[in-house]
Amino acid sequence: MSKEIPYKIYLEESEMPKQWYNVRADMKNKPAPLLNPATLEPMTYDDLRPVFCDELIRQELDDTTPYIDIPDEILNFYKMYRPSPLVRAYCLEEKLQTPAKIYYKFEGNNTSGSHKLNSAIAQAYYAKNQGLKGVTTETGAGQWGTALSMACAYLGLDCQVYMVKCSYEQKPFRREVMRTYGASVTPSPSMTTEVGRKILAEHPGTNGSLGCAISEAVEAATHQEGYRYVLGSVLNQVLLHQTVIGLETKTALEKYDIVPDIIIGCAGGGSNLGGLISPFMGEKLRGEKDYRFIAVEPASCPSFTRGKFAYDFCDTGMVCPLAKMYTLGSGFIPSANHAGGLRYHGMSSILSQLYHDGLMEAVSVEQTAVFEAAEKFARVEGILPAPESSHAIKVAIDEALKCKETGEAKTIVFGLTGTGYFDMYAYEKFNNGEMTDYIPTDEELEKGFQGLPVVPER
Amino acid sequence: MSKEIPYKIYLEESEMPKQWYNVRADMKNKPAPLLNPATLEPMTYDDLRPVFCDELIRQELDDTTPYIDIPDEILNFYKMYRPSPLVRAYCLEEKLQTPAKIYYKFEGNNTSGSHKLNSAIAQAYYAKNQGLKGVTTETGAGQWGTALSMACAYLGLDCQVYMVKCSYEQKPFRREVMRTYGASVTPSPSMTTEVGRKILAEHPGTNGSLGCAISEAVEAATHQEGYRYVLGSVLNQVLLHQTVIGLETKTALEKYDIVPDIIIGCAGGGSNLGGLISPFMGEKLRGEKDYRFIAVEPASCPSFTRGKFAYDFCDTGMVCPLAKMYTLGSGFIPSANHAGGLRYHGMSSILSQLYHDGLMEAVSVEQTAVFEAAEKFARVEGILPAPESSHAIKVAIDEALKCKETGEAKTIVFGLTGTGYFDMYAYEKFNNGEMTDYIPTDEELEKGFQGLPVVPER
């Protein structure tokens, strides 16, 4: 007789993970190393020191240690907003009339509004521990910038955020949250960096992009004494920190003897998806269990489903190392009507390798359908989801409806990464029936691929 | 040996309250009845039926039944976002270097962003149960309107919201959240009601007020077949539903053998404060325990601390019954620089009677100090608080600092009613150093009192 499943499963503090899980340790095919764009040689610890914090570089390069202790200070910060609930979507199941059992891990119950805080506090902690004055970063939709501002305010670190210009203008309130936490926020591209001035000279009317904001933030970090650059997604270290999501999910499921069949996450740079699936992927890699993993991305920015698995620049200004990943080319910018986040041109090297090896699936969805799913979810489950998270909702609903057809009572777990309170501009477009879809043509994608650097097979 | 207190105390579903607590049953001096403005006689069940839902009228008039069962459907909805955490403010205590132990009951972890959902689902449920088509209401800052939209979307009821015009314009995103939940939102005063047209004719440039939006919503309800009016604060029924806050708080405290010395809540119409303190006030009324209760209100809208305890109209259009309460007069509108919510001219009759009988205290605070407290709290506790809630934070900090002086390790509990994600306009003013304070003069208040109706002593 199985235990009755509550609407929300909260772990006790004592059940919270004390270590992050490093999925690379269990990967037979390790993700390809970062390369120095000048020499095309793997980046070493010393190569990376001007840009990143020392301990974070160690984590970035470590592909053998399976478990890494979470420092006490970070554990205490986690206790302020974690554990996050694993929610049984009883109301959504009833609405869909599906035999499927749907669960979501909800990471939005904190002021950053998303899972980003899990890595922000870790990166800020290591920066502080190294005796740095501050950190620089970029932000797109603003979730990462908010999370980093919160972590820096807590630790007393300076925080400088380059915010993609169109977001800066469309989301003045996101900017104010960061300012309330004491961060300085600069619209990117800006005149404050050399790379920003160069981009502005070449593209005077540009609305900015994540790749461009990254270039500016890296330059700002390397030109100030006592500063380093930090990044909210894509990197191995970020996926490592985000495994608290998956580890908590796994403990919560095991507490109630629940075995998931399908695990679904939205994918921009891969931080949430990687964090959610890593512990489960570990079991699959070790041959202990099998699960279906589904990455969901926007049809307007389809790096997994239509990108190339190749070395590419992580930023527009080409100041960062090269990473091997599924990419649309570092010059790729989603069409102007794109509203749903997940707009990065590349993808985590770890997830790219796992996808390349056939260990996970990927699908792309169009944004109008995503917002329809978001609205349906909001009305029955109460939570107004972030557009990013709603990509996962859309596919979770699709899978639950397949179960309705086949009569299978599959267990579906998805990551609800955050809330949409600062995305009402996009919701307004949807509410007014003004939202449109766009799928890039093969020709458009080809143009992006032409910017890929030539890297000999290693 | 006392148990170690976690950062957040979550109850199990089985520990959640199954009944609301009706504090009036334990009050020796009952709150004065609502009066018919025409006859000055107490409003009967039948008098109230055109405006309110039947079961809610029963709850409104019942001042003898101590516990009222919460229907299963409402309990299930509560499970979607409750129990809310009782948080130990370890980080704030450390920041203040106080021996005080500070706890807050955090009601903001739901999409309405506040405690308002507790009563919204109850009122919508009884409307649905009565076979109604929909409900009308007013909203100021937008929390109540959002909560009611969510509850109505869940139950499939139509929801018509009259939103105070200045909020409608300053908070377009609040409006879009309500629209996402399917509500229709009209800026008030509007041309859609007789009372709205009258107010617009008399005050062409008016930005609206809660009292005026109430008048419009009541008219809209009584002029449509199958509609009733619902209200998010002030009424006895609302305080009743909100006792889930206090009941959960009490259970959580008792689980860890914590006895509060001081309980603090912000007070606009009294819904949060009444809900939080009722179960503790019951103990005090029955002579079982003693606590200090502190109501915190804005210095710019000081109904408790500078208002009159008298019968007054609940709305500007004078279409509602008269209530005996601490009031600034139904024509009172806070000064234009007022940013912190809690702008209603009156106060719950229950709380007014308790205050009048010396069972609780009240203090008023200025908004710049409130936002300073909000910022301090946000930076150490992570949560960006609603301006309303920040009134309670301000006084909790003041009391904790008094403990620091005296060396007393008092236990302070306060209500953190919600989040400030839709109040960034006010935070922006604060961040830019543009926020000002205003305390109404005695002459200004006297003008408000002149509008009080003449009601003979009963």
Coordinates of N, CA, C and O in Angstrom, one line a residue, chain B residues 13-125:
Chain B
E13 N 0.3 18.4 5.9 CA -1.1 18.7 5.5 C -2.0 18.3 6.6 O -3.1 18.9 6.8
S14 N -1.7 17.2 7.3 CA -2.6 16.7 8.4 C -2.7 17.7 9.6 O -3.6 17.6 10.4
E15 N -1.7 18.6 9.7 CA -1.7 19.6 10.8 C -2.4 20.9 10.4 O -2.6 21.8 11.2
M16 N -2.8 21.0 9.2 CA -3.5 22.3 8.7 C -4.8 22.4 9.4 O -5.5 21.4 9.6
P17 N -5.3 23.6 9.7 CA -6.6 23.8 10.3 C -7.7 23.3 9.4 O -7.7 23.5 8.2
K18 N -8.7 22.7 10.1 CA -9.9 22.2 9.4 C -11.1 23.2 9.6 O -12.2 23.0 9.1
Q19 N -10.9 24.1 10.6 CA -11.9 25.0 10.9 C -11.3 26.4 11.0 O -10.2 26.6 11.4
W20 N -12.2 27.4 10.7 CA -11.8 28.8 11.0 C -12.2 29.1 12.4 O -13.1 28.6 12.9
Y21 N -11.5 30.1 13.0 CA -11.8 30.5 14.4 C -12.5 31.9 14.3 O -12.0 32.8 13.7
N22 N -13.6 31.9 15.0 CA -14.4 33.2 15.0 C -14.2 33.9 16.4 O -14.9 33.6 17.4
V23 N -13.3 34.9 16.4 CA -12.9 35.5 17.7 C -14.1 36.2 18.3 O -14.1 36.4 19.6
R24 N -15.1 36.6 17.6 CA -16.3 37.3 18.2 C -16.9 36.4 19.3 O -17.5 37.0 20.2
A25 N -16.9 35.1 19.1 CA -17.5 34.2 20.1 C -16.9 34.4 21.5 O -17.6 34.2 22.5
D26 N -15.6 34.8 21.5 CA -15.0 35.0 22.8 C -14.9 36.5 23.3 O -14.3 36.8 24.3
M27 N -15.5 37.4 22.5 CA -15.4 38.8 22.8 C -16.6 39.1 23.7 O -17.8 38.8 23.4
K28 N -16.3 39.8 24.9 CA -17.4 40.2 25.8 C -18.2 41.3 25.2 O -19.4 41.3 25.1
N29 N -17.4 42.3 24.7 CA -18.0 43.4 23.9 C -18.0 43.1 22.5 O -16.9 43.1 21.8
K30 N -19.1 42.7 21.9 CA -19.1 42.3 20.5 C -19.0 43.5 19.6 O -19.3 44.6 20.0
P31 N -18.4 43.3 18.4 CA -18.4 44.4 17.5 C -19.8 44.9 17.2 O -20.7 44.1 17.1
A32 N -20.0 46.2 17.0 CA -21.3 46.8 16.8 C -21.8 46.3 15.4 O -21.0 46.0 14.5
P33 N -23.1 46.1 15.3 CA -23.7 45.6 14.0 C -23.6 46.6 12.9 O -23.5 47.8 13.2
L34 N -23.7 46.1 11.7 CA -23.8 47.0 10.5 C -25.2 47.6 10.6 O -26.2 47.0 11.0
L35 N -25.3 48.9 10.2 CA -26.6 49.5 10.2 C -27.1 49.9 8.8 O -26.3 50.2 7.9
N36 N -28.4 49.8 8.6 CA -29.0 50.3 7.4 C -28.9 51.8 7.4 O -29.4 52.5 8.3
P37 N -28.3 52.4 6.4 CA -28.0 53.9 6.4 C -29.4 54.6 6.4 O -29.4 55.8 6.8
A38 N -30.4 54.1 5.8 CA -31.7 54.8 5.8 C -32.4 54.8 7.1 O -32.9 55.8 7.6
T39 N -32.5 53.5 7.7 CA -33.3 53.4 8.9 C -32.5 53.5 10.2 O -33.0 53.6 11.3
L40 N -31.2 53.3 10.0 CA -30.2 53.2 11.2 C -30.5 52.0 12.1 O -30.1 52.0 13.2
E41 N -31.2 51.1 11.5 CA -31.5 49.8 12.2 C -30.4 48.8 11.8 O -29.9 48.9 10.7
P42 N -30.1 47.8 12.6 CA -29.1 46.7 12.2 C -29.6 46.0 11.0 O -30.8 45.7 10.8
M43 N -28.6 45.8 10.1 CA -28.9 45.1 8.9 C -29.2 43.6 9.2 O -28.5 43.0 10.0
T44 N -30.3 43.1 8.6 CA -30.6 41.7 8.8 C -30.1 40.9 7.6 O -29.6 41.4 6.6
Y45 N -30.2 39.5 7.8 CA -29.9 38.6 6.8 C -30.5 39.0 5.4 O -29.9 39.1 4.4
D46 N -31.8 39.3 5.5 CA -32.6 39.6 4.3 C -32.1 40.9 3.7 O -32.1 41.1 2.5
D47 N -31.8 41.9 4.6 CA -31.4 43.2 4.0 C -30.1 43.0 3.2 O -29.9 43.7 2.2
L48 N -29.2 42.0 3.6 CA -27.9 41.9 3.0 C -27.9 41.0 1.8 O -27.0 41.0 1.0
R49 N -29.0 40.3 1.6 CA -29.0 39.3 0.5 C -28.8 39.8 -0.9 O -28.2 39.1 -1.7
P50 N -29.4 41.0 -1.2 CA -29.1 41.5 -2.6 C -27.6 41.7 -2.9 O -27.2 41.7 -4.1
V51 N -26.8 42.0 -1.9 CA -25.4 42.3 -2.1 C -24.5 41.2 -1.9 O -23.6 40.9 -2.7
F52 N -24.7 40.4 -0.8 CA -23.7 39.4 -0.4 C -24.3 38.0 -0.6 O -25.5 37.8 -0.7
C53 N -23.4 37.0 -0.7 CA -23.7 35.6 -0.8 C -24.3 35.1 0.5 O -23.9 35.6 1.6
D54 N -25.3 34.2 0.4 CA -26.1 33.8 1.6 C -25.2 33.3 2.7 O -25.3 33.7 3.8
E55 N -24.4 32.4 2.4 CA -23.6 31.7 3.5 C -22.6 32.7 4.1 O -22.3 32.7 5.3
L56 N -22.1 33.7 3.3 CA -21.2 34.7 3.8 C -21.9 35.6 4.7 O -21.4 36.1 5.7
I57 N -23.2 35.9 4.4 CA -24.0 36.7 5.3 C -24.1 36.1 6.7 O -24.0 36.7 7.8
R58 N -24.4 34.7 6.7 CA -24.5 34.0 7.9 C -23.2 34.1 8.7 O -23.2 34.4 9.9
Q59 N -22.1 34.0 8.0 CA -20.8 34.1 8.7 C -20.6 35.6 9.2 O -20.1 35.8 10.3
E60 N -21.1 36.5 8.4 CA -20.9 37.9 8.8 C -21.7 38.2 10.1 O -21.2 39.0 11.0
L61 N -22.8 37.7 10.2 CA -23.7 38.0 11.4 C -23.5 37.1 12.6 O -24.0 37.4 13.7
D62 N -22.8 36.0 12.4 CA -22.6 35.0 13.5 C -21.5 35.5 14.5 O -20.3 35.3 14.2
D63 N -21.9 35.9 15.7 CA -20.9 36.3 16.6 C -20.9 35.4 17.8 O -20.4 35.8 18.9
T64 N -21.4 34.2 17.7 CA -21.4 33.3 18.8 C -20.7 31.9 18.6 O -20.2 31.3 19.5
T65 N -20.7 31.5 17.3 CA -20.1 30.1 17.0 C -18.5 30.3 17.0 O -18.0 31.0 16.1
P66 N -17.8 29.6 17.9 CA -16.4 29.8 17.9 C -15.6 29.2 16.7 O -14.6 29.7 16.2
Y67 N -16.0 28.0 16.3 CA -15.3 27.4 15.2 C -16.3 27.0 14.0 O -17.4 26.5 14.3
I68 N -15.8 27.3 12.8 CA -16.7 27.1 11.6 C -15.9 26.2 10.7 O -14.8 26.5 10.3
D69 N -16.5 25.1 10.3 CA -15.8 24.1 9.4 C -15.4 24.7 8.1 O -16.2 25.4 7.5
I70 N -14.3 24.4 7.6 CA -13.8 24.8 6.3 C -14.2 23.7 5.3 O -13.8 22.6 5.5
P71 N -15.0 24.0 4.3 CA -15.5 23.0 3.4 C -14.3 22.3 2.7 O -13.2 22.9 2.4
D72 N -14.4 21.0 2.3 CA -13.4 20.2 1.7 C -12.8 20.9 0.5 O -11.6 20.9 0.3
E73 N -13.7 21.5 -0.4 CA -13.2 22.1 -1.6 C -12.2 23.2 -1.3 O -11.2 23.4 -2.0
I74 N -12.5 24.0 -0.2 CA -11.6 25.1 0.1 C -10.3 24.5 0.7 O -9.2 25.0 0.4
L75 N -10.4 23.5 1.6 CA -9.2 22.8 2.1 C -8.3 22.3 1.0 O -7.1 22.5 1.1
N76 N -8.9 21.8 -0.1 CA -8.1 21.3 -1.2 C -7.4 22.4 -1.9 O -6.2 22.3 -2.3
F77 N -8.1 23.5 -2.1 CA -7.5 24.7 -2.7 C -6.3 25.2 -1.8 O -5.3 25.6 -2.3
Y78 N -6.6 25.3 -0.5 CA -5.5 25.7 0.4 C -4.3 24.9 0.3 O -3.2 25.4 0.4
K79 N -4.5 23.6 0.0 CA -3.3 22.7 -0.1 C -2.4 23.0 -1.3 O -1.3 22.6 -1.3
M80 N -3.0 23.7 -2.2 CA -2.2 24.1 -3.4 C -1.1 25.1 -3.0 O -0.1 25.2 -3.7
Y81 N -1.4 26.0 -2.0 CA -0.4 27.0 -1.7 C -0.1 27.1 -0.2 O 0.7 27.9 0.2
R82 N -0.8 26.4 0.6 CA -0.6 26.4 2.0 C -0.1 25.0 2.4 O -0.2 24.0 1.6
P83 N 0.4 24.7 3.6 CA 0.6 25.7 4.7 C 1.7 26.7 4.2 O 2.6 26.4 3.5
S84 N 1.6 27.9 4.7 CA 2.7 28.9 4.4 C 3.7 28.7 5.5 O 3.4 28.3 6.6
P85 N 5.0 29.1 5.2 CA 6.0 28.8 6.2 C 6.0 29.8 7.3 O 5.7 31.0 7.1
L86 N 6.3 29.4 8.5 CA 6.7 30.3 9.6 C 8.2 30.3 9.6 O 8.8 29.3 9.8
V87 N 8.7 31.5 9.4 CA 10.2 31.6 9.1 C 10.9 32.2 10.3 O 10.4 33.2 10.9
R88 N 12.0 31.5 10.8 CA 12.8 32.1 11.8 C 13.8 33.1 11.1 O 14.6 32.6 10.3
A89 N 13.8 34.3 11.5 CA 14.6 35.3 10.8 C 16.0 35.4 11.4 O 16.5 36.4 11.8
Y90 N 16.7 34.2 11.3 CA 18.0 34.1 11.8 C 18.9 35.2 11.3 O 19.7 35.8 12.0
C91 N 18.8 35.5 9.9 CA 19.7 36.4 9.3 C 19.4 37.8 9.7 O 20.4 38.6 10.0
L92 N 18.2 38.2 9.9 CA 17.8 39.5 10.4 C 18.3 39.7 11.8 O 18.8 40.7 12.2
E93 N 18.1 38.7 12.6 CA 18.5 38.8 14.0 C 20.0 39.0 14.1 O 20.5 39.9 14.9
E94 N 20.8 38.3 13.2 CA 22.3 38.5 13.3 C 22.6 39.9 12.8 O 23.5 40.5 13.4
K95 N 21.9 40.3 11.7 CA 22.2 41.7 11.2 C 22.0 42.7 12.3 O 22.7 43.7 12.4
L96 N 20.9 42.6 13.1 CA 20.5 43.5 14.1 C 21.3 43.3 15.4 O 21.3 44.2 16.3
Q97 N 22.0 42.2 15.5 CA 22.7 41.8 16.7 C 21.8 42.0 17.9 O 22.1 42.6 18.9
T98 N 20.6 41.4 17.8 CA 19.6 41.4 18.8 C 19.5 40.1 19.5 O 19.6 39.0 18.9
P99 N 19.2 40.1 20.8 CA 18.9 38.8 21.5 C 17.5 38.4 21.2 O 17.1 37.2 21.6
A100 N 16.7 39.2 20.6 CA 15.3 38.9 20.3 C 15.3 37.7 19.3 O 16.2 37.5 18.5
K101 N 14.2 36.9 19.4 CA 14.0 35.8 18.4 C 12.8 36.3 17.6 O 11.7 36.6 18.1
I102 N 13.1 36.4 16.3 CA 12.1 37.0 15.4 C 11.6 35.9 14.4 O 12.4 35.1 13.8
Y103 N 10.3 35.8 14.3 CA 9.6 34.9 13.4 C 8.7 35.7 12.5 O 8.1 36.7 12.9
Y104 N 8.5 35.2 11.3 CA 7.5 35.8 10.4 C 6.7 34.8 9.7 O 7.2 33.8 9.2
K105 N 5.4 35.0 9.7 CA 4.5 34.1 8.9 C 4.4 34.7 7.5 O 3.9 35.8 7.3
F106 N 5.0 33.9 6.5 CA 5.1 34.5 5.2 C 4.0 34.0 4.3 O 3.9 32.8 3.9
E107 N 3.1 34.9 3.9 CA 1.9 34.6 3.1 C 2.1 34.9 1.6 O 1.1 34.9 0.8
G108 N 3.3 35.2 1.2 CA 3.5 35.7 -0.2 C 3.8 34.6 -1.2 O 4.0 35.0 -2.4
N109 N 4.0 33.4 -0.8 CA 4.4 32.3 -1.8 C 3.2 31.8 -2.6 O 3.0 30.6 -2.7
N110 N 2.5 32.7 -3.2 CA 1.5 32.3 -4.1 C 1.3 33.4 -5.1 O 1.7 34.6 -4.9
T111 N 0.7 33.1 -6.3 CA 0.7 34.1 -7.4 C 0.0 35.4 -7.1 O 0.3 36.5 -7.6
S112 N -1.0 35.4 -6.2 CA -1.6 36.6 -5.8 C -0.7 37.5 -5.0 O -0.9 38.7 -4.8
G113 N 0.4 36.9 -4.5 CA 1.5 37.6 -3.8 C 1.1 38.0 -2.4 O 1.8 38.8 -1.8
S114 N 0.0 37.5 -1.9 CA -0.4 37.9 -0.5 C -1.3 36.9 0.1 O -1.7 35.9 -0.5
H115 N -1.7 37.2 1.4 CA -2.7 36.4 2.1 C -4.1 36.5 1.6 O -5.0 35.7 2.0
K116 N -4.4 37.4 0.6 CA -5.7 37.6 0.2 C -6.4 36.4 -0.4 O -7.7 36.3 -0.3
L117 N -5.6 35.5 -0.9 CA -6.2 34.2 -1.5 C -7.0 33.4 -0.5 O -7.9 32.7 -0.8
N118 N -6.6 33.5 0.8 CA -7.3 32.7 1.8 C -8.8 33.0 1.9 O -9.6 32.1 2.1
S119 N -9.2 34.3 1.7 CA -10.6 34.6 1.8 C -11.2 34.6 0.4 O -12.4 34.3 0.2
A120 N -10.4 34.9 -0.7 CA -10.9 34.9 -2.0 C -11.5 33.5 -2.4 O -12.6 33.5 -2.9
I121 N -10.8 32.5 -2.1 CA -11.3 31.1 -2.4 C -12.5 30.8 -1.6 O -13.5 30.2 -2.2
A122 N -12.6 31.2 -0.4 CA -13.8 31.0 0.4 C -15.0 31.7 -0.2 O -16.0 31.1 -0.4
Q123 N -14.8 33.0 -0.5 CA -15.9 33.8 -1.0 C -16.4 33.3 -2.4 O -17.6 33.2 -2.6
A124 N -15.4 32.9 -3.2 CA -15.8 32.4 -4.5 C -16.5 31.1 -4.4 O -17.4 30.8 -5.1
Y125 N -16.0 30.2 -3.5 CA -16.6 28.9 -3.3 C -18.1 29.1 -2.9 O -19.0 28.4 -3.5

